[in-house]
mmCIF file of C-alpha atoms in Angstrom:
data_model
loop_
_atom_site.group_PDB
_atom_site.id
_atom_site.type_symbol
_atom_site.label_atom_id
_atom_site.label_comp_id
_atom_site.label_asym_id
_atom_site.label_seq_id
_atom_site.Cartn_x
_atom_site.Cartn_y
_atom_site.Cartn_z
ATOM 1 C CA ASN A 14 86.446 89.303 103.876
ATOM 2 C CA ALA A 15 87.253 87.031 107.197
ATOM 3 C CA GLY A 16 90.428 88.554 107.907
ATOM 4 C CA VAL A 17 92.912 86.360 110.066
ATOM 5 C CA THR A 18 91.273 83.069 111.153
ATOM 6 C CA GLN A 19 92.611 80.948 113.830
ATOM 7 C CA THR A 20 91.686 77.357 114.893
ATOM 8 C CA PRO A 21 90.768 75.975 117.194
ATOM 9 C CA LYS A 22 89.616 78.604 119.742
ATOM 10 C CA PHE A 23 90.493 76.359 122.643
ATOM 11 C CA GLN A 24 92.477 73.207 123.053
ATOM 12 C CA VAL A 25 93.714 70.858 126.047
ATOM 13 C CA LEU A 26 96.509 68.907 125.338
ATOM 14 C CA LYS A 27 98.289 66.049 127.428
ATOM 15 C CA THR A 28 102.233 66.580 127.818
ATOM 16 C CA GLY A 29 104.184 65.026 124.815
ATOM 17 C CA GLN A 30 101.146 65.270 122.384
ATOM 18 C CA SER A 31 101.560 67.064 119.186
ATOM 19 C CA MET A 32 99.250 69.442 117.350
ATOM 20 C CA THR A 33 99.062 71.976 114.795
ATOM 21 C CA LEU A 34 97.413 75.580 115.338
ATOM 22 C CA GLN A 35 95.978 76.824 112.115
ATOM 23 C CA CYS A 36 96.083 80.357 110.884
ATOM 24 C CA ALA A 37 94.760 81.665 107.530
ATOM 25 C CA GLN A 38 94.182 85.187 106.046
ATOM 26 C CA ASP A 39 92.389 86.149 103.111
ATOM 27 C CA MET A 40 93.965 89.591 102.649
ATOM 28 C CA ASN A 41 96.844 88.539 100.474
ATOM 29 C CA HIS A 42 99.203 89.744 103.180
ATOM 30 C CA GLU A 43 102.885 88.720 102.757
ATOM 31 C CA TYR A 44 104.000 88.909 106.501
ATOM 32 C CA MET A 45 102.591 86.451 109.007
ATOM 33 C CA SER A 46 103.711 85.957 112.427
ATOM 34 C CA TRP A 47 102.932 83.681 115.493
ATOM 35 C CA TYR A 48 102.905 85.187 119.034
ATOM 36 C CA ARG A 49 102.160 83.800 122.563
ATOM 37 C CA GLN A 50 100.806 85.794 125.352
ATOM 38 C CA ASP A 51 101.615 85.021 128.874
ATOM 39 C CA PRO A 52 100.845 87.044 132.040
ATOM 40 C CA GLY A 53 103.296 89.715 132.631
ATOM 41 C CA MET A 54 105.231 88.725 129.536
ATOM 42 C CA GLY A 55 103.260 90.693 126.927
ATOM 43 C CA LEU A 56 103.269 89.348 123.232
ATOM 44 C CA ARG A 57 106.408 87.097 122.351
ATOM 45 C CA LEU A 58 107.398 86.398 118.848
ATOM 46 C CA ILE A 59 107.686 82.729 117.939
ATOM 47 C CA HIS A 60 108.116 82.496 114.389
ATOM 48 C CA TYR A 61 107.475 84.716 111.413
ATOM 49 C CA SER A 62 107.239 84.843 107.528
ATOM 50 C CA VAL A 63 107.800 87.440 105.098
ATOM 51 C CA GLY A 64 106.404 85.293 102.011
ATOM 52 C CA ALA A 65 105.664 81.871 100.888
ATOM 53 C CA GLY A 66 108.519 79.681 101.433
ATOM 54 C CA ILE A 67 110.306 81.945 103.903
ATOM 55 C CA THR A 68 110.165 81.692 107.734
ATOM 56 C CA ASP A 69 112.307 82.655 110.513
ATOM 57 C CA GLN A 70 112.721 82.410 114.312
ATOM 58 C CA GLY A 71 111.580 84.902 116.790
ATOM 59 C CA GLU A 72 112.218 85.599 120.422
ATOM 60 C CA VAL A 73 110.734 81.957 121.586
ATOM 61 C CA PRO A 74 110.979 79.434 118.825
ATOM 62 C CA ASN A 75 112.038 76.283 120.926
ATOM 63 C CA GLY A 76 109.327 73.665 120.656
ATOM 64 C CA TYR A 77 107.617 75.054 117.689
ATOM 65 C CA ASN A 78 107.792 74.755 113.913
ATOM 66 C CA VAL A 79 106.267 76.517 111.131
ATOM 67 C CA SER A 80 106.013 76.359 107.345
ATOM 68 C CA ARG A 81 104.455 78.530 104.781
ATOM 69 C CA SER A 82 103.666 76.832 101.589
ATOM 70 C CA THR A 83 101.184 79.302 100.527
ATOM 71 C CA THR A 84 100.446 83.095 101.262
ATOM 72 C CA GLU A 85 97.122 82.228 102.970
ATOM 73 C CA ASP A 86 98.411 79.954 105.451
ATOM 74 C CA PHE A 87 100.720 79.806 108.295
ATOM 75 C CA PRO A 88 100.372 76.752 110.656
ATOM 76 C CA LEU A 89 102.181 76.332 114.035
ATOM 77 C CA ARG A 90 103.252 73.066 115.066
ATOM 78 C CA LEU A 91 103.897 72.015 118.639
ATOM 79 C CA LEU A 92 106.042 68.995 118.352
ATOM 80 C CA SER A 93 105.837 67.571 121.946
ATOM 81 C CA ALA A 94 103.680 69.639 124.142
ATOM 82 C CA ALA A 95 104.905 70.772 127.621
ATOM 83 C CA PRO A 96 103.103 72.637 130.382
ATOM 84 C CA SER A 97 105.298 75.623 129.676
ATOM 85 C CA GLN A 98 103.558 76.042 126.375
ATOM 86 C CA THR A 99 100.231 76.604 128.051
ATOM 87 C CA SER A 100 99.526 80.029 126.692
ATOM 88 C CA VAL A 101 97.260 81.913 124.463
ATOM 89 C CA TYR A 102 98.547 82.116 120.892
ATOM 90 C CA PHE A 103 97.840 84.702 118.303
ATOM 91 C CA CYS A 104 98.275 84.867 114.711
ATOM 92 C CA ALA A 105 98.953 88.159 112.947
ATOM 93 C CA SER A 106 99.515 89.224 109.199
ATOM 94 C CA SER A 107 100.325 92.497 107.365
ATOM 95 C CA TYR A 108 101.073 93.723 104.028
ATOM 96 C CA SER A 109 104.627 95.016 104.976
ATOM 97 C CA ASP A 110 106.616 96.448 107.748
ATOM 98 C CA ALA A 111 105.282 99.877 107.366
ATOM 99 C CA ARG A 112 101.568 98.603 107.736
ATOM 100 C CA GLY A 113 99.786 97.678 111.006
ATOM 101 C CA TYR A 114 99.200 93.903 111.576
ATOM 102 C CA THR A 115 95.753 92.311 111.671
ATOM 103 C CA PHE A 116 95.509 89.968 114.631
ATOM 104 C CA GLY A 117 93.340 86.614 114.691
ATOM 105 C CA SER A 118 91.055 85.979 117.730
ATOM 106 C CA GLY A 119 93.754 83.689 119.574
ATOM 107 C CA THR A 120 93.821 80.052 120.540
ATOM 108 C CA ARG A 121 93.854 79.309 124.432
ATOM 109 C CA LEU A 122 96.024 76.166 124.722
ATOM 110 C CA THR A 123 96.312 74.287 128.011
ATOM 111 C CA VAL A 124 98.911 71.604 128.406
ATOM 112 C CA VAL A 125 98.358 69.338 131.434
ATOM 113 C CA ILE B 20 117.263 90.307 121.702
ATOM 114 C CA LEU B 21 115.828 93.677 121.029
ATOM 115 C CA ASN B 22 114.375 95.504 124.165
ATOM 116 C CA VAL B 23 111.119 97.472 123.970
ATOM 117 C CA GLU B 24 110.157 99.172 127.168
ATOM 118 C CA GLN B 25 106.811 100.846 128.037
ATOM 119 C CA SER B 26 106.039 102.942 131.066
ATOM 120 C CA PRO B 27 104.117 102.946 133.124
ATOM 121 C CA GLN B 28 102.969 99.385 133.417
ATOM 122 C CA SER B 29 99.370 100.681 134.479
ATOM 123 C CA LEU B 30 97.464 103.768 135.020
ATOM 124 C CA HIS B 31 94.430 104.762 136.520
ATOM 125 C CA VAL B 32 92.897 108.136 135.499
ATOM 126 C CA GLN B 33 89.518 109.749 135.981
ATOM 127 C CA GLU B 34 87.284 110.434 132.950
ATOM 128 C CA GLY B 35 88.084 113.662 131.288
ATOM 129 C CA ASP B 36 91.829 113.502 132.353
ATOM 130 C CA SER B 37 94.457 113.602 129.580
ATOM 131 C CA THR B 38 97.104 111.140 129.897
ATOM 132 C CA ASN B 39 100.439 109.731 128.069
ATOM 133 C CA PHE B 40 102.585 106.788 128.043
ATOM 134 C CA THR B 41 106.090 106.150 126.798
ATOM 135 C CA CYS B 42 107.493 103.561 124.640
ATOM 136 C CA SER B 43 111.537 103.248 124.722
ATOM 137 C CA PHE B 44 113.317 101.036 121.971
ATOM 138 C CA PRO B 45 116.837 100.867 120.497
ATOM 139 C CA SER B 46 117.786 104.014 118.422
ATOM 140 C CA SER B 47 120.045 102.090 115.952
ATOM 141 C CA ASN B 48 118.665 100.100 112.928
ATOM 142 C CA PHE B 49 115.148 101.798 113.366
ATOM 143 C CA TYR B 50 112.598 100.923 110.647
ATOM 144 C CA ALA B 51 109.162 101.330 112.138
ATOM 145 C CA LEU B 52 107.433 101.820 115.461
ATOM 146 C CA HIS B 53 103.664 100.505 115.883
ATOM 147 C CA TRP B 54 101.080 101.365 118.530
ATOM 148 C CA TYR B 55 98.220 98.882 119.352
ATOM 149 C CA ARG B 56 95.257 99.089 121.485
ATOM 150 C CA TRP B 57 94.327 95.814 123.160
ATOM 151 C CA GLU B 58 90.783 95.609 124.843
ATOM 152 C CA THR B 59 90.146 92.825 127.246
ATOM 153 C CA ALA B 60 88.897 89.416 125.621
ATOM 154 C CA LYS B 61 89.569 91.014 122.186
ATOM 155 C CA SER B 62 92.616 90.982 119.753
ATOM 156 C CA PRO B 63 95.125 93.853 119.507
ATOM 157 C CA GLU B 64 94.115 96.621 116.920
ATOM 158 C CA ALA B 65 96.611 98.766 115.081
ATOM 159 C CA LEU B 66 96.486 102.493 115.938
ATOM 160 C CA PHE B 67 99.459 103.935 114.404
ATOM 161 C CA VAL B 68 102.675 103.042 112.423
ATOM 162 C CA MET B 69 105.400 105.397 112.572
ATOM 163 C CA THR B 70 108.471 105.530 110.489
ATOM 164 C CA LEU B 71 110.122 108.950 110.277
ATOM 165 C CA ASN B 72 111.837 111.009 113.144
ATOM 166 C CA GLY B 73 109.705 113.611 114.254
ATOM 167 C CA ASP B 74 106.548 111.861 113.021
ATOM 168 C CA GLU B 75 103.126 112.808 114.754
ATOM 169 C CA LYS B 76 100.034 110.930 114.034
ATOM 170 C CA LYS B 77 96.346 111.414 115.360
ATOM 171 C CA LYS B 78 93.179 109.477 115.426
ATOM 172 C CA GLY B 79 90.368 111.264 117.201
ATOM 173 C CA ARG B 80 91.560 112.146 120.671
ATOM 174 C CA ILE B 81 94.661 109.657 120.422
ATOM 175 C CA SER B 82 97.901 111.081 119.172
ATOM 176 C CA ALA B 83 101.490 109.577 119.036
ATOM 177 C CA THR B 84 104.863 111.270 118.456
ATOM 178 C CA LEU B 85 108.145 109.620 117.340
ATOM 179 C CA ASN B 86 111.822 110.344 118.236
ATOM 180 C CA THR B 87 114.141 107.747 116.501
ATOM 181 C CA LYS B 88 117.412 109.423 117.373
ATOM 182 C CA GLU B 89 116.706 109.061 121.201
ATOM 183 C CA GLY B 90 114.710 105.786 120.870
ATOM 184 C CA TYR B 91 111.314 106.871 122.315
ATOM 185 C CA SER B 92 107.498 107.402 121.300
ATOM 186 C CA TYR B 93 104.830 108.928 123.313
ATOM 187 C CA LEU B 94 100.987 108.166 123.065
ATOM 188 C CA TYR B 95 98.615 110.729 124.347
ATOM 189 C CA ILE B 96 95.035 110.471 125.089
ATOM 190 C CA LYS B 97 93.091 113.813 125.474
ATOM 191 C CA GLY B 98 90.180 113.637 127.785
ATOM 192 C CA SER B 99 89.928 110.070 128.535
ATOM 193 C CA GLN B 100 86.484 108.224 128.437
ATOM 194 C CA PRO B 101 85.759 104.811 130.007
ATOM 195 C CA GLU B 102 85.898 103.181 126.681
ATOM 196 C CA ASP B 103 89.619 104.166 126.262
ATOM 197 C CA SER B 104 90.182 101.423 128.946
ATOM 198 C CA ALA B 105 92.551 98.944 127.415
ATOM 199 C CA THR B 106 96.300 97.804 127.188
ATOM 200 C CA TYR B 107 98.333 99.948 124.844
ATOM 201 C CA LEU B 108 101.094 98.203 123.120
ATOM 202 C CA CYS B 109 103.944 99.463 121.252
ATOM 203 C CA ALA B 110 106.228 97.370 118.807
ATOM 204 C CA PHE B 111 109.452 97.898 117.187
ATOM 205 C CA TYR B 112 110.753 96.825 113.912
ATOM 206 C CA GLY B 113 114.576 96.727 113.838
ATOM 207 C CA GLY B 114 116.610 95.768 111.052
ATOM 208 C CA SER B 115 114.990 92.402 110.087
ATOM 209 C CA GLN B 116 111.869 92.370 108.119
ATOM 210 C CA GLY B 117 108.931 90.822 109.818
ATOM 211 C CA ASN B 118 110.688 90.866 113.184
ATOM 212 C CA LEU B 119 108.102 92.912 114.942
ATOM 213 C CA ILE B 120 108.862 93.064 118.772
ATOM 214 C CA PHE B 121 106.342 94.033 121.327
ATOM 215 C CA GLY B 122 106.664 95.859 124.624
ATOM 216 C CA LYS B 123 104.663 94.568 127.739
ATOM 217 C CA GLY B 124 102.037 97.241 127.382
ATOM 218 C CA THR B 125 100.557 100.114 129.506
ATOM 219 C CA LYS B 126 97.191 99.139 131.067
ATOM 220 C CA LEU B 127 94.871 102.173 131.257
ATOM 221 C CA SER B 128 91.761 102.182 133.381
ATOM 222 C CA VAL B 129 89.440 105.038 133.125
ATOM 223 C CA LYS B 130 86.999 105.679 135.887
ATOM 224 C CA PRO B 131 83.666 107.360 135.190
#
């Protein structure tokens, strides 16, 4: 049981490049979310999903796209990277609203 | 945008001290309140999920209470130990399924 797996762990992008952060869970969780962590800002919700085929925007969705074609996977796409997207990104999943979330180990992204 | 406030921002205590932190959240459309523990260089780990007004939860020396009518939750640590040093996050579910909003956390440092 691997839990929530995020790849890559580290990434450096040039401004304007695109990339996809991968997130996979093997716990059959319906709920999956992406957060970014910035100094002094805590965890901010980017996008979330309550099941395959269902996604919604969180607090800071601009510049990011998501899709949820399977229960297991919830990739986060950066369309055109900007230095403001330099951050640590966490994927998390849960059975439901009333259960705690399991977090991945994070992806540290630097945009130069 | 829902506002989840935590206080204090940081706390320094001596080993053996008991301490508590506050999480404030909107009192309308309440569904659930989460507490997480986040150690440096690790991922957040769920401590408690609380859904009912008056709920009290306990795990070892850590406990939490919930007041949904006035919109606050307290986290208590009895007899703090150095291994309790971490950032403690609360997160609020309001209204929308999957939309879990985090506070900025309280950073606890326990000196031996």
